[in-house]
Coordinates of C-alpha atoms in Angstrom, one line a residue:
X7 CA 107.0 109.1 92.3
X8 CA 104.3 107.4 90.3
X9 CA 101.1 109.3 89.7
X10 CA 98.7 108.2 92.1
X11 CA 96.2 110.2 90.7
X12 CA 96.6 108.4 86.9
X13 CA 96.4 105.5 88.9
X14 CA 93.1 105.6 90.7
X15 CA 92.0 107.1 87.5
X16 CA 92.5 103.8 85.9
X17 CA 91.2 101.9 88.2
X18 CA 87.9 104.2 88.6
X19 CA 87.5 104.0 84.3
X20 CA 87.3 100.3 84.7
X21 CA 84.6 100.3 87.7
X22 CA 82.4 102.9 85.6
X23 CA 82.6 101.0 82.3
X24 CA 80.4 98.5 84.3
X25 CA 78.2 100.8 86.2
X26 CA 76.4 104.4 85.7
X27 CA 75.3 103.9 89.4
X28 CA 77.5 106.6 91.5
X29 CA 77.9 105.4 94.9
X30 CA 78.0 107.7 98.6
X31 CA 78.7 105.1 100.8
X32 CA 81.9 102.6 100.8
X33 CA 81.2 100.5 103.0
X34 CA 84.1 97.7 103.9
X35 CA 83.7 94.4 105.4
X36 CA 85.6 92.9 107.6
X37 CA 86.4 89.1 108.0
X38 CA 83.4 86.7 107.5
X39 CA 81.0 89.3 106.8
X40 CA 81.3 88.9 102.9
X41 CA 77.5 87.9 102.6
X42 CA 76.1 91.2 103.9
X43 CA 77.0 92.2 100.3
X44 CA 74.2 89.7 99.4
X45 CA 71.5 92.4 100.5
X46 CA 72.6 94.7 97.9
X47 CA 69.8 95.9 94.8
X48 CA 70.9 95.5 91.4
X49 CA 74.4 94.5 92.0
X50 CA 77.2 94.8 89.4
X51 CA 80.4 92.9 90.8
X52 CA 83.8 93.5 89.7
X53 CA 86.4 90.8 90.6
X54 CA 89.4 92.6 92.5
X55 CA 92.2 91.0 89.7
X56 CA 90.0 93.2 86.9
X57 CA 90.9 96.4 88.9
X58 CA 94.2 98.1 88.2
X59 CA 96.0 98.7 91.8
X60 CA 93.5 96.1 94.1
X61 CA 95.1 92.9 94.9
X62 CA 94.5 89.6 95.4
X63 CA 92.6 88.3 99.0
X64 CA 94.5 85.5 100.1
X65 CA 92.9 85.3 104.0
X66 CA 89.7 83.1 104.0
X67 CA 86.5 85.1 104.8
X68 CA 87.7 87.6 102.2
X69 CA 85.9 87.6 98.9
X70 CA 88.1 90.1 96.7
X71 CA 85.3 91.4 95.2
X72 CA 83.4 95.3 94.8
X73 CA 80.3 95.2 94.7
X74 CA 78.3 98.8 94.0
X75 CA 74.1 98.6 94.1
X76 CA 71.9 100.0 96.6
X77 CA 71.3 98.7 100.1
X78 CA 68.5 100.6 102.1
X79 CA 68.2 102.6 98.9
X80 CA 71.2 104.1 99.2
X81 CA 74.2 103.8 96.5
X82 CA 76.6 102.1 97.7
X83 CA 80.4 100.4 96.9
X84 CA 80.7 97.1 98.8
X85 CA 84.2 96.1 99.7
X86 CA 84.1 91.9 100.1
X87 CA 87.2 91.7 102.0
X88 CA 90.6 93.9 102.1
X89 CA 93.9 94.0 102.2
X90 CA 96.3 93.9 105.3
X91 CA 99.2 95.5 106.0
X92 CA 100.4 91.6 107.2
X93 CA 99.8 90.1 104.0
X94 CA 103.1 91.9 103.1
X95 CA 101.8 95.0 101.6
X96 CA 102.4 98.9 101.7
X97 CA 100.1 101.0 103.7
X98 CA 99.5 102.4 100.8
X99 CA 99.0 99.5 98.8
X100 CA 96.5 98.4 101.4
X101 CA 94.6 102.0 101.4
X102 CA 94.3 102.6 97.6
X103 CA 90.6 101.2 97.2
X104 CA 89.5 104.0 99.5
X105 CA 91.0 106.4 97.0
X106 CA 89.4 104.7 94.3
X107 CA 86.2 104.4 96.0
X108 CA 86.6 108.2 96.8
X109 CA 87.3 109.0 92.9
X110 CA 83.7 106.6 92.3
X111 CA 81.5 109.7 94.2
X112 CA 81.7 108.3 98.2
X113 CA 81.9 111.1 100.5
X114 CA 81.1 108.1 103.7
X115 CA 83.4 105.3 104.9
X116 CA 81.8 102.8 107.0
X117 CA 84.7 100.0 108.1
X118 CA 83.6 96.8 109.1
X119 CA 85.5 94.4 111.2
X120 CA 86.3 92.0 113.6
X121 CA 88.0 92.4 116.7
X122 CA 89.2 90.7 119.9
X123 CA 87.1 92.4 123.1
X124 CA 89.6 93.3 125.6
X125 CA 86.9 93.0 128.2
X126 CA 85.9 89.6 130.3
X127 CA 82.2 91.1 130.6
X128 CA 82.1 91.6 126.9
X129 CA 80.8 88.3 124.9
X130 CA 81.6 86.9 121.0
X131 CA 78.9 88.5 118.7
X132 CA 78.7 92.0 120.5
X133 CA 79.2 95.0 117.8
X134 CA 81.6 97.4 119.5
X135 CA 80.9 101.2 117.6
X136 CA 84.6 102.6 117.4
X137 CA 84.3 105.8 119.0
X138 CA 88.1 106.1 118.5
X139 CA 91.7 104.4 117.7
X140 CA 95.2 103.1 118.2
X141 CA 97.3 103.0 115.1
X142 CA 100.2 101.3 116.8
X143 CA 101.8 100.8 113.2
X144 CA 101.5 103.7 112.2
X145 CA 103.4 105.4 115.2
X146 CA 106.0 103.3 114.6
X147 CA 106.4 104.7 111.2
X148 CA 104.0 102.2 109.1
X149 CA 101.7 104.7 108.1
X150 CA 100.0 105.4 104.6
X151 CA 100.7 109.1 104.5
X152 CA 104.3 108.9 104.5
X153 CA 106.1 109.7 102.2
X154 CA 105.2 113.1 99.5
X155 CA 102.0 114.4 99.4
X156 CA 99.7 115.3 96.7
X157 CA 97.6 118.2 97.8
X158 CA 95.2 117.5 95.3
X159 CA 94.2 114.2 97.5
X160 CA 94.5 115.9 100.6
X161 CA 96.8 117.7 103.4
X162 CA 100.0 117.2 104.8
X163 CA 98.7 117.2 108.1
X164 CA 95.7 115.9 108.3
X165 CA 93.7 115.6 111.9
X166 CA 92.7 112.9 113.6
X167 CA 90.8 114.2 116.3
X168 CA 87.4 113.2 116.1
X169 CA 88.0 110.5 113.0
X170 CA 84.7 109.1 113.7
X171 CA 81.7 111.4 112.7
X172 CA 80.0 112.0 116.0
X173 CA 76.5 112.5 113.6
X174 CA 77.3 109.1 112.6
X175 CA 77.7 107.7 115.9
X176 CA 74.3 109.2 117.2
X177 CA 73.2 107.6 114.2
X178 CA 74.3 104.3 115.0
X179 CA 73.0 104.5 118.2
X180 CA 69.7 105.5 117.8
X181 CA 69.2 102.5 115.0
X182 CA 70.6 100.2 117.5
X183 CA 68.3 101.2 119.8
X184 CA 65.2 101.1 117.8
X185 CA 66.4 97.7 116.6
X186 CA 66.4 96.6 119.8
X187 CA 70.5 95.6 119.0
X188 CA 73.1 96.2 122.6
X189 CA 75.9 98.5 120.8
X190 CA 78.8 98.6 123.0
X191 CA 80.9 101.6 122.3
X192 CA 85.0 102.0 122.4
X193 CA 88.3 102.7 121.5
X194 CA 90.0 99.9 118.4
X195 CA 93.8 98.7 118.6
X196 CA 95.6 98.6 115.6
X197 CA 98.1 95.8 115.6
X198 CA 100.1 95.0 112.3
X199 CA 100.1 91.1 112.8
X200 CA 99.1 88.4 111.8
X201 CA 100.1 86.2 115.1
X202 CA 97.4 86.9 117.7
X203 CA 98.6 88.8 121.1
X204 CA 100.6 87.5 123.5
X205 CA 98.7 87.7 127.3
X206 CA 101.6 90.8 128.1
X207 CA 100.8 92.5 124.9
X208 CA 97.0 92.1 125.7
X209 CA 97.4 93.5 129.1
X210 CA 99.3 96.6 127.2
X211 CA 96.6 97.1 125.1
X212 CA 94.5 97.4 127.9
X213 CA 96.8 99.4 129.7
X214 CA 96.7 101.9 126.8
X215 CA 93.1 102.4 126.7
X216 CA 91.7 100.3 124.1
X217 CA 88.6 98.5 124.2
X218 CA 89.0 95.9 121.2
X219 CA 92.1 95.1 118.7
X220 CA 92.2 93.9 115.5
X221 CA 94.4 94.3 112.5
X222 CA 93.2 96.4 110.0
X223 CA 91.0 99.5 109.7
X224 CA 92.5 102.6 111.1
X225 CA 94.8 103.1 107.8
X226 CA 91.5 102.4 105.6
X227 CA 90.1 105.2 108.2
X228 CA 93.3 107.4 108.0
X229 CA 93.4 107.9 104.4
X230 CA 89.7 108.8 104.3
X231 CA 89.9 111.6 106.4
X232 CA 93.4 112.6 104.3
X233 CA 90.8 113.0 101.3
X234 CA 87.5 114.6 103.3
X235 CA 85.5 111.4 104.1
X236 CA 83.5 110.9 106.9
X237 CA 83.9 107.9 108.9
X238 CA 82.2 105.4 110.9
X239 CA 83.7 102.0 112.3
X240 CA 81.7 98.8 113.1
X241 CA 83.7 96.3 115.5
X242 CA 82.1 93.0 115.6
X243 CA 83.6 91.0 118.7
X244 CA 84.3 87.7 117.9
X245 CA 86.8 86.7 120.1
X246 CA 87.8 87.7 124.2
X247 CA 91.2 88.7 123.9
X248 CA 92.2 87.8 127.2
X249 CA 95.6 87.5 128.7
X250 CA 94.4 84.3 131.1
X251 CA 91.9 83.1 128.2
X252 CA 91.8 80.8 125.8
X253 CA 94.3 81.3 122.6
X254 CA 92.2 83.0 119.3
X255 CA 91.6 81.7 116.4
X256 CA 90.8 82.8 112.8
X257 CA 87.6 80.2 112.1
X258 CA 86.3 81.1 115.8
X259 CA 86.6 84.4 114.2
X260 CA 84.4 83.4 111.0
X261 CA 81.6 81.3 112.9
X262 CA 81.5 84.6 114.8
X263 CA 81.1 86.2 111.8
X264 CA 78.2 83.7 110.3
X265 CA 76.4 84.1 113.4
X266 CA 76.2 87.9 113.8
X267 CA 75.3 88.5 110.3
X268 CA 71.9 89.2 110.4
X269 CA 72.6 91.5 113.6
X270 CA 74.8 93.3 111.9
X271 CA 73.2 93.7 108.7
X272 CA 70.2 94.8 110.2
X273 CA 71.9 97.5 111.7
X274 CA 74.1 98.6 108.5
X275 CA 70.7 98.7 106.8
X276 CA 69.2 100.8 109.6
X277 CA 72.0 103.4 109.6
X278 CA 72.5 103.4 105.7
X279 CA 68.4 104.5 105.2
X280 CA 69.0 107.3 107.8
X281 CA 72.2 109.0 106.2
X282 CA 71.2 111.9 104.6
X283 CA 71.3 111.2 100.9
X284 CA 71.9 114.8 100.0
X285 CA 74.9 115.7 102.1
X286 CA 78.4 116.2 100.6
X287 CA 81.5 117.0 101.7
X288 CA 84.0 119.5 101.0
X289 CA 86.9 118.2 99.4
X290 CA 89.7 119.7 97.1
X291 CA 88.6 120.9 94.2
X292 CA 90.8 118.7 92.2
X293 CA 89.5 115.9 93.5
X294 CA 90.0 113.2 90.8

């Protein structure tokens, strides 16, 4: 197989020929939250087609762009916009920034994205904290640790219980709270896409447990806990996925977007000056 490890090597060099700025927090944003990268101090931004192994964005409300500066004074890698497993690439294709971003210094992923609320009480614009996921793909066999494993990147058998940092979550909800921001709280849906749900796939999803779906995030959250990371996940709701409601669609999904932004920001802000700066987290020592 190719060396992964020369490869995020190549595409770190590139990233740290622009910056000396090491960041802690990758933080990854979801569709039509681009402009939260806006807050950022003393930005340096490096096009996606100038780093080896990133691809191109082709779904609207996805920059393609990394952005590293400090937001709430921490140091942080900005993400505007992924890549999806239903834009026809690899889980691992669509999971190699968060190596990269892991190679840069993060030891803290915090996913962004948005989601279809699988509850008719729930409304478009509330921020769903993932406490939890589905990765339907990846139990069918789509998953971005298949395949040989380096142990320098991580185990063969990684854990999944308890994906989400439970410090981080008591985080998020006591800035929530002091913003004065409802935080609903639940399990995220992995579909692969990129049609939305039928109503009977809906009622599944219910049926299952989940609380919101979406299509993208759990393999970004997979890999980081392969290398050591600790996670958080941000869900905003800008749809009802309903099986008697009305069909989704992607620009009610990016006005819902525009509209929550300073909601959400406010909150990404709040939680990013309260992570302790100094914290680290074991990884393998050959950590590239």
């Amino acid at each position: 197989m190719n060396d992964v490890l020369s490869q995020i090597d190549d595409a770190r060099s590139i990233i740290t020929a622009r910056t000396s700025l090491v960041p802690r927090v990758a933080l990854v944003l979801g569709s039509g939250l681009s402009e939260l990268a806006d807050d950022l101090d003393d930005p340096i931004t490096v096009p996606y087609a100038e780093i080896p192994g990133f691809l191109p964005t082709t779904i609207p409300g996805h920059r393609g762009e990394l952005v590293i500066g400090r937001m709430a004074g921490q140091p942080v890698a900005v993400m505007r916009g992924r890549f999806h497993f239903y834009e026809g690439h690899s889980m691992q294709q669509v999971t190699f920034p968060v190596r990269v971003l892991h190679a840069l210094g993060c030891t803290t992923l915090l996913a962004t994205n948005a989601a279809g609320g699988l509850h008719a009480d729930w409304h478009i614009g509330d921020l769903m904290l993932i406490t939890d996921h589905i990765f339907l793909p990846g139990l069918a066999g789509h998953h971005p640790l298949r395949g040989p494993n380096d142990e320098r990147l991580g185990p063969r058998f990684p854990a999944m219980v308890n994906a989400y940092d439970r410090e981080f979550m008591a985080l998020a909800r006591a800035a929530a709270n002091s913003l004065g921001i409802p935080l609903r709280e639940g399990v995220y849906l992995m579909l692969s896409g990129p049609a939305f749900e039928s109503g009977a796939e809906l009622r599944m999803c219910h049926l299952l447990g989940a609380d919101a779906v979406g299509m993208s995030t759990v393999p970004e959250v997979v890999v980081a806990r392969h290398m050591g990371m600790r996670c958080m996940g941000l869900s905003l709701i800008t749809n009802l996925a309903l099986p008697d409601g009305p069909p989704a669609n992607h620009q009610e999904v990016l006005e819902a977007g525009a509209a929550a932004r300073p909601k959400i920001a406010a909150l990404i802000r709040s939680i990013l000056a309260h992570i302790d700066r100094t914290a680290t987290i074991p990884t393998s020592p050959d950590r590239p």
